[in-house]
Tab-separated table of N, CA and C and ligand atoms in Angstrom:
chain	number	residue	atom	x	y	z
A	1	UNK	N	-37.719	112.056	55.912
A	1	UNK	CA	-38.663	112.729	57.061
A	1	UNK	C	-38.165	113.823	57.954
A	2	UNK	N	-39.421	114.637	57.915
A	2	UNK	CA	-39.298	115.794	58.974
A	2	UNK	C	-40.239	115.512	59.802
A	3	UNK	N	-39.656	116.005	60.779
A	3	UNK	CA	-41.145	116.057	62.199
A	3	UNK	C	-41.724	117.564	61.751
A	4	UNK	N	-43.420	116.682	62.176
A	4	UNK	CA	-44.284	118.357	61.993
A	4	UNK	C	-44.906	118.701	63.447
A	5	UNK	N	-44.836	119.843	63.836
A	5	UNK	CA	-45.753	119.554	65.023
A	5	UNK	C	-46.954	120.228	64.533
A	6	UNK	N	-48.609	120.105	65.446
A	6	UNK	CA	-49.735	120.701	65.131
A	6	UNK	C	-50.383	120.280	66.198
A	7	UNK	N	-51.758	120.523	66.139
A	7	UNK	CA	-52.505	120.618	67.780
A	7	UNK	C	-54.210	120.805	67.168
A	8	UNK	N	-54.836	121.016	68.697
A	8	UNK	CA	-55.797	121.263	67.938
A	8	UNK	C	-56.182	122.437	67.680
A	9	UNK	N	-58.064	123.398	68.090
A	9	UNK	CA	-57.730	125.059	67.778
A	9	UNK	C	-57.101	125.270	69.349
A	10	UNK	N	-57.559	124.898	70.445
A	10	UNK	CA	-57.386	125.783	72.050
A	10	UNK	C	-55.708	124.995	72.469
A	11	UNK	N	-55.508	124.001	71.158
A	11	UNK	CA	-53.992	123.751	71.527
A	11	UNK	C	-53.265	123.134	73.148
A	12	UNK	N	-54.592	122.183	73.607
A	12	UNK	CA	-54.688	121.937	74.181
A	12	UNK	C	-53.789	120.720	74.427
A	13	UNK	N	-54.108	119.850	73.154
A	13	UNK	CA	-54.077	118.230	72.270
A	13	UNK	C	-52.993	119.050	71.681
A	14	UNK	N	-51.491	118.711	71.684
A	14	UNK	CA	-50.884	118.883	70.793
A	14	UNK	C	-49.553	117.708	70.222
A	15	UNK	N	-49.034	117.662	69.126
A	15	UNK	CA	-48.714	116.338	68.626
A	15	UNK	C	-47.397	116.623	67.374
A	16	UNK	N	-46.404	115.220	67.505
A	16	UNK	CA	-45.833	115.770	66.222
A	16	UNK	C	-45.985	113.912	65.001
A	17	UNK	N	-45.071	114.288	63.924
A	17	UNK	CA	-45.382	113.289	63.090
A	17	UNK	C	-44.625	114.221	62.206
A	18	UNK	N	-44.048	112.442	61.652
A	18	UNK	CA	-43.094	112.430	60.621
A	18	UNK	C	-43.951	112.493	59.698
A	19	UNK	N	-43.495	113.195	58.192
A	19	UNK	CA	-44.048	113.048	57.226
A	19	UNK	C	-42.722	113.651	56.203
A	20	UNK	N	-42.719	112.808	55.519
A	20	UNK	CA	-41.981	112.850	53.703
A	20	UNK	C	-42.757	114.566	53.483
A	21	UNK	N	-43.704	114.142	52.904
A	21	UNK	CA	-44.454	115.674	52.606
A	21	UNK	C	-46.177	115.949	52.620
A	22	UNK	N	-45.777	116.872	53.439
A	22	UNK	CA	-47.742	117.226	54.034
A	22	UNK	C	-48.398	117.466	52.650
A	23	UNK	N	-48.501	117.876	51.524
A	23	UNK	CA	-48.964	118.057	50.977
A	23	UNK	C	-49.455	116.866	49.877
A	24	UNK	N	-48.784	115.718	50.127
A	24	UNK	CA	-48.876	114.695	49.291
A	24	UNK	C	-50.016	113.395	49.974
A	25	UNK	N	-50.626	112.693	49.051
A	25	UNK	CA	-51.442	111.840	49.355
A	25	UNK	C	-52.462	111.744	50.727
A	26	UNK	N	-53.140	113.451	50.536
A	26	UNK	CA	-54.022	113.802	50.973
A	26	UNK	C	-55.661	113.190	50.720
A	27	UNK	N	-56.508	112.904	51.340
A	27	UNK	CA	-57.579	112.360	51.197
A	27	UNK	C	-58.804	112.629	52.067
A	28	UNK	N	-59.655	112.770	51.289
A	28	UNK	CA	-60.933	112.442	52.156
A	28	UNK	C	-61.938	111.216	52.536
A	29	UNK	N	-62.646	110.696	52.999
A	29	UNK	CA	-63.387	109.901	53.335
A	29	UNK	C	-64.835	110.106	53.070
A	30	UNK	N	-65.641	109.442	52.583
A	30	UNK	CA	-67.332	110.075	52.574
A	30	UNK	C	-67.558	109.056	53.415
A	31	UNK	N	-67.328	108.149	54.408
A	31	UNK	CA	-68.436	107.523	55.381
A	31	UNK	C	-69.128	108.775	55.956
A	32	UNK	N	-70.102	108.300	56.133
A	32	UNK	CA	-70.460	109.216	57.118
A	32	UNK	C	-70.375	109.937	58.603
A	33	UNK	N	-69.588	109.812	59.192
A	33	UNK	CA	-68.515	110.543	60.256
A	33	UNK	C	-68.318	111.423	59.013
A	34	UNK	N	-66.635	110.876	58.333
A	34	UNK	CA	-66.346	112.322	58.019
A	34	UNK	C	-66.625	112.787	56.897
A	35	UNK	N	-67.965	112.742	56.651
A	35	UNK	CA	-68.770	113.589	56.189
A	35	UNK	C	-68.931	115.139	56.778
A	36	UNK	N	-69.742	114.189	58.047
A	36	UNK	CA	-69.890	115.542	58.536
A	36	UNK	C	-68.517	116.161	59.376
A	37	UNK	N	-67.359	115.773	59.376
A	37	UNK	CA	-66.347	116.417	59.849
A	37	UNK	C	-65.521	117.182	58.765
A	38	UNK	N	-65.686	116.922	57.529
A	38	UNK	CA	-65.267	117.532	56.546
A	38	UNK	C	-63.955	117.521	56.716
A	39	UNK	N	-63.375	116.398	57.231
A	39	UNK	CA	-62.107	117.131	56.998
A	39	UNK	C	-61.093	116.209	55.815
A	40	UNK	N	-59.547	116.714	55.947
A	40	UNK	CA	-58.819	116.182	54.816
A	40	UNK	C	-57.871	115.873	55.642
A	41	UNK	N	-57.145	114.647	55.124
A	41	UNK	CA	-56.580	113.440	55.674
A	41	UNK	C	-54.912	113.084	55.362
A	42	UNK	N	-54.309	112.723	56.440
A	42	UNK	CA	-53.431	111.745	55.723
A	42	UNK	C	-53.250	111.009	56.416
A	43	UNK	N	-52.367	109.773	56.196
A	43	UNK	CA	-52.481	108.152	56.772
A	43	UNK	C	-51.032	108.669	57.061
A	44	UNK	N	-50.752	107.713	58.258
A	44	UNK	CA	-49.528	107.824	58.657
A	44	UNK	C	-49.266	106.679	59.519
A	45	UNK	N	-47.566	105.941	59.625
A	45	UNK	CA	-47.533	104.773	60.638
A	45	UNK	C	-47.879	105.502	62.182
A	46	UNK	N	-48.785	104.231	62.571
A	46	UNK	CA	-48.802	104.653	63.925
A	46	UNK	C	-47.569	105.071	64.809
A	47	UNK	N	-46.392	104.808	64.622
A	47	UNK	CA	-45.120	104.800	65.458
A	47	UNK	C	-44.536	106.181	65.044
A	48	UNK	N	-45.462	106.818	63.831
A	48	UNK	CA	-44.545	108.317	63.631
A	48	UNK	C	-45.381	109.579	63.816
A	49	UNK	N	-46.538	108.783	64.915
A	49	UNK	CA	-47.460	109.754	65.503
A	49	UNK	C	-47.121	109.784	66.433
A	50	UNK	N	-46.840	110.699	67.581
A	50	UNK	CA	-46.852	111.181	69.048
A	50	UNK	C	-47.891	112.084	69.853
A	51	UNK	N	-48.561	111.896	70.560
A	51	UNK	CA	-49.023	113.096	71.097
A	51	UNK	C	-48.646	113.783	71.991
A	52	UNK	N	-47.917	114.836	72.617
A	52	UNK	CA	-46.924	115.089	72.943
A	52	UNK	C	-47.668	115.881	74.292
A	53	UNK	N	-49.058	116.343	74.241
A	53	UNK	CA	-49.739	116.982	75.315
A	53	UNK	C	-51.472	117.160	75.193
A	54	UNK	N	-51.502	116.783	76.274
A	54	UNK	CA	-53.506	116.777	76.621
A	54	UNK	C	-54.170	115.600	76.411
A	55	UNK	N	-53.073	114.637	76.581
A	55	UNK	CA	-53.540	113.080	76.388
A	55	UNK	C	-54.959	113.023	77.282
A	56	UNK	N	-55.161	113.421	78.491
A	56	UNK	CA	-56.790	113.533	79.384
A	56	UNK	C	-57.665	114.310	78.610
A	57	UNK	N	-57.229	115.025	77.634
A	57	UNK	CA	-58.284	115.555	77.194
A	57	UNK	C	-58.965	115.612	75.930
A	58	UNK	N	-58.204	114.152	75.352
A	58	UNK	CA	-58.637	113.307	74.170
A	58	UNK	C	-59.646	112.962	74.586
A	59	UNK	N	-60.746	113.073	73.844
A	59	UNK	CA	-61.716	111.847	73.634
A	59	UNK	C	-61.711	110.864	72.402
A	60	UNK	N	-62.296	109.772	72.951
A	60	UNK	CA	-62.740	108.895	72.233
A	60	UNK	C	-63.951	108.157	71.406
A	61	UNK	N	-63.666	108.533	70.106
A	61	UNK	CA	-65.295	108.151	69.753
A	61	UNK	C	-65.251	106.841	69.101
A	62	UNK	N	-66.016	105.622	68.752
A	62	UNK	CA	-65.911	104.838	68.417
A	62	UNK	C	-67.656	104.421	67.833
A	63	UNK	N	-67.701	104.073	66.551
A	63	UNK	CA	-69.364	103.804	66.213
A	63	UNK	C	-68.781	102.387	65.233
A	64	UNK	N	-70.077	102.333	65.030
A	64	UNK	CA	-69.882	100.688	64.027
A	64	UNK	C	-69.693	99.838	64.381
A	65	UNK	N	-68.443	99.072	63.521
A	65	UNK	CA	-67.556	97.859	64.334
A	65	UNK	C	-67.264	98.019	65.293
A	66	UNK	N	-66.738	99.487	65.773
A	66	UNK	CA	-65.918	99.867	67.101
A	66	UNK	C	-64.252	99.252	67.013
A	67	UNK	N	-63.842	99.193	65.321
A	67	UNK	CA	-62.364	99.182	65.510
A	67	UNK	C	-61.205	100.202	65.338
A	68	UNK	N	-61.849	100.927	64.675
A	68	UNK	CA	-61.769	102.397	64.083
A	68	UNK	C	-61.622	102.999	65.529
A	69	UNK	N	-60.864	104.028	66.089
A	69	UNK	CA	-60.625	104.957	67.136
A	69	UNK	C	-60.812	106.258	66.563
A	70	UNK	N	-61.665	106.883	66.888
A	70	UNK	CA	-61.572	108.713	66.583
A	70	UNK	C	-61.243	109.778	67.664
A	71	UNK	N	-60.306	110.347	67.823
A	71	UNK	CA	-60.081	111.470	68.884
A	71	UNK	C	-60.192	112.219	68.556
A	72	UNK	N	-61.043	113.649	69.844
A	72	UNK	CA	-60.845	114.708	69.484
A	72	UNK	C	-60.483	115.453	70.603
A	73	UNK	N	-60.227	116.690	70.769
A	73	UNK	CA	-60.329	117.498	71.620
A	73	UNK	C	-61.595	118.069	72.435
A	74	UNK	N	-61.756	117.780	73.499
A	74	UNK	CA	-63.015	117.377	74.603
A	74	UNK	C	-63.261	118.875	75.074
A	75	UNK	N	-62.011	119.883	75.180
A	75	UNK	CA	-61.817	121.188	75.073
A	75	UNK	C	-62.444	121.772	73.938
A	76	UNK	N	-61.788	121.964	72.981
A	76	UNK	CA	-62.205	122.504	71.489
A	76	UNK	C	-63.253	121.578	70.776
A	77	UNK	N	-63.414	120.842	70.752
A	77	UNK	CA	-63.814	119.535	69.782
A	77	UNK	C	-63.429	119.276	68.811
A	78	UNK	N	-62.033	119.891	68.095
A	78	UNK	CA	-61.235	119.599	67.807
A	78	UNK	C	-61.070	118.329	67.078
A	79	UNK	N	-61.444	117.743	65.677
A	79	UNK	CA	-60.737	116.260	65.841
A	79	UNK	C	-59.260	116.267	64.979
A	80	UNK	N	-58.425	115.584	65.724
A	80	UNK	CA	-57.331	115.197	65.124
A	80	UNK	C	-56.570	114.147	64.462
A	81	UNK	N	-56.752	113.110	65.246
A	81	UNK	CA	-56.147	112.521	64.677
A	81	UNK	C	-57.497	110.901	64.382
A	82	UNK	N	-57.064	109.904	64.509
A	82	UNK	CA	-57.818	108.659	64.254
A	82	UNK	C	-56.598	107.605	63.596
A	83	UNK	N	-56.939	106.162	64.687
A	83	UNK	CA	-56.769	104.776	64.619
A	83	UNK	C	-57.575	104.112	63.274
A	84	UNK	N	-56.690	103.884	61.977
A	84	UNK	CA	-57.751	103.797	60.980
A	84	UNK	C	-58.210	102.313	61.062
A	85	UNK	N	-59.642	102.170	60.924
A	85	UNK	CA	-60.099	100.643	60.803
A	85	UNK	C	-59.614	100.016	59.254
A	86	UNK	N	-59.177	100.326	58.270
A	86	UNK	CA	-58.530	99.537	57.044
A	86	UNK	C	-56.977	99.201	57.881
A	87	UNK	N	-56.495	99.685	58.513
A	87	UNK	CA	-54.947	99.755	58.485
A	87	UNK	C	-54.739	100.061	59.821
A	88	UNK	N	-54.915	99.212	61.014
A	88	UNK	CA	-55.374	99.826	62.584
A	88	UNK	C	-53.577	99.811	63.045
A	89	UNK	N	-52.478	99.773	61.951
A	89	UNK	CA	-51.474	100.151	62.421
A	89	UNK	C	-51.044	101.591	61.936
A	90	UNK	N	-52.199	102.233	61.486
A	90	UNK	CA	-51.978	103.298	60.684
A	90	UNK	C	-53.020	104.165	61.181
A	91	UNK	N	-52.164	105.732	61.889
A	91	UNK	CA	-53.457	106.907	62.610
A	91	UNK	C	-53.754	107.756	60.864
A	92	UNK	N	-54.512	108.120	60.836
A	92	UNK	CA	-54.945	109.471	59.927
A	92	UNK	C	-54.841	110.658	60.559
A	93	UNK	N	-54.426	111.594	59.997
A	93	UNK	CA	-53.965	112.883	60.794
A	93	UNK	C	-54.973	114.005	60.215
A	94	UNK	N	-55.455	114.628	60.882
A	94	UNK	CA	-56.201	116.271	60.054
A	94	UNK	C	-55.462	116.945	59.959
A	95	UNK	N	-55.299	117.065	58.696
A	95	UNK	CA	-54.446	117.823	57.974
A	95	UNK	C	-54.428	119.221	57.908
A	96	UNK	N	-55.067	119.755	58.330
A	96	UNK	CA	-54.998	120.782	58.889
A	96	UNK	C	-54.987	121.387	60.293
A	97	UNK	N	-54.402	120.359	61.281
A	97	UNK	CA	-54.162	120.623	62.233
A	97	UNK	C	-52.393	120.854	62.408
A	98	UNK	N	-52.126	120.675	61.163
A	98	UNK	CA	-50.779	120.530	61.326
A	98	UNK	C	-50.342	122.719	61.420
A	99	UNK	N	-49.226	122.511	62.291
A	99	UNK	CA	-48.810	124.460	62.266
A	99	UNK	C	-48.693	124.517	60.845
A	100	UNK	N	-49.250	126.185	60.412
A	100	UNK	CA	-48.929	126.396	58.756
A	100	UNK	C	-49.417	125.843	57.980
A	101	UNK	N	-50.871	124.670	58.284
A	101	UNK	CA	-51.253	124.092	57.204
A	101	UNK	C	-52.121	124.613	57.024
A	102	UNK	N	-52.406	125.435	55.426
A	102	UNK	CA	-53.794	125.778	55.090
A	102	UNK	C	-54.173	125.912	54.216
A	103	UNK	N	-55.100	125.787	53.854
A	103	UNK	CA	-56.221	125.091	52.213
A	103	UNK	C	-54.883	124.231	51.888
A	104	UNK	N	-55.696	123.201	52.095
A	104	UNK	CA	-54.993	121.727	51.743
A	104	UNK	C	-55.843	121.260	50.729
A	105	UNK	N	-56.956	121.902	49.976
A	105	UNK	CA	-58.073	122.029	49.043
A	105	UNK	C	-57.006	122.273	47.547
A	106	UNK	N	-56.141	122.912	47.902
A	106	UNK	CA	-54.503	123.601	47.172
A	106	UNK	C	-54.434	122.395	46.559
A	107	UNK	N	-54.178	121.196	47.431
A	107	UNK	CA	-52.752	120.226	46.531
A	107	UNK	C	-54.153	119.007	46.098
A	108	UNK	N	-53.683	118.332	45.595
A	108	UNK	CA	-54.510	117.130	44.851
A	108	UNK	C	-55.175	115.988	46.217
A	109	UNK	N	-56.492	116.324	46.479
A	109	UNK	CA	-56.967	115.320	47.275
A	109	UNK	C	-57.907	113.839	47.111
A	110	UNK	N	-57.423	112.926	47.412
A	110	UNK	CA	-58.297	111.722	46.837
A	110	UNK	C	-59.048	111.321	47.554
A	111	UNK	N	-60.042	110.593	46.884
A	111	UNK	CA	-61.367	110.127	48.133
A	111	UNK	C	-61.122	108.347	48.109
A	112	UNK	N	-61.155	107.939	49.907
A	112	UNK	CA	-61.303	106.843	50.241
A	112	UNK	C	-62.742	106.903	50.176
A	113	UNK	N	-63.489	105.475	49.795
A	113	UNK	CA	-64.541	105.165	49.322
A	113	UNK	C	-65.313	104.108	50.994
A	114	UNK	N	-65.140	104.951	51.821
A	114	UNK	CA	-65.685	104.427	53.533
A	114	UNK	C	-66.648	104.186	53.803
A	115	UNK	N	-67.672	104.480	52.400
A	115	UNK	CA	-68.907	104.750	52.725
A	115	UNK	C	-69.476	103.437	52.412
A	116	UNK	N	-68.637	102.723	51.428
A	116	UNK	CA	-68.844	101.162	51.479
A	116	UNK	C	-67.785	100.269	51.459
A	117	UNK	N	-67.607	100.634	53.113
A	117	UNK	CA	-66.396	99.955	53.657
A	117	UNK	C	-67.289	99.247	54.513
A	118	UNK	N	-67.508	98.009	54.603
A	118	UNK	CA	-68.096	97.159	55.298
A	118	UNK	C	-67.437	96.087	56.097
B	201	ZN	ZN1	-58.435	121.778	72.088
């Protein structure tokens, strides 16, 4: 595993994440929230993800069952990560927030059927 750095658009929120390969096991989710965000994500153990700056600028959005925790920067609005409802010991990370990560669609992107996850 290597340590990657990333952050929101305005760089107020910065994080590190341990990843084996940032181009593998990427996914989209078709739930009503993820569709509107239009993001490609990667799931990691919550112990492999650390917010290193900007904690107080992270806003939390919750909906539906209130289990998942969706975090975004209150300054620039960019979604950075969320604690997963289907596995609360994992975060999913907005892969395009990684420094130097562009065009994740160029890699294989799976689909999580969050639409029917009740
Ligand atoms: Zn920001």
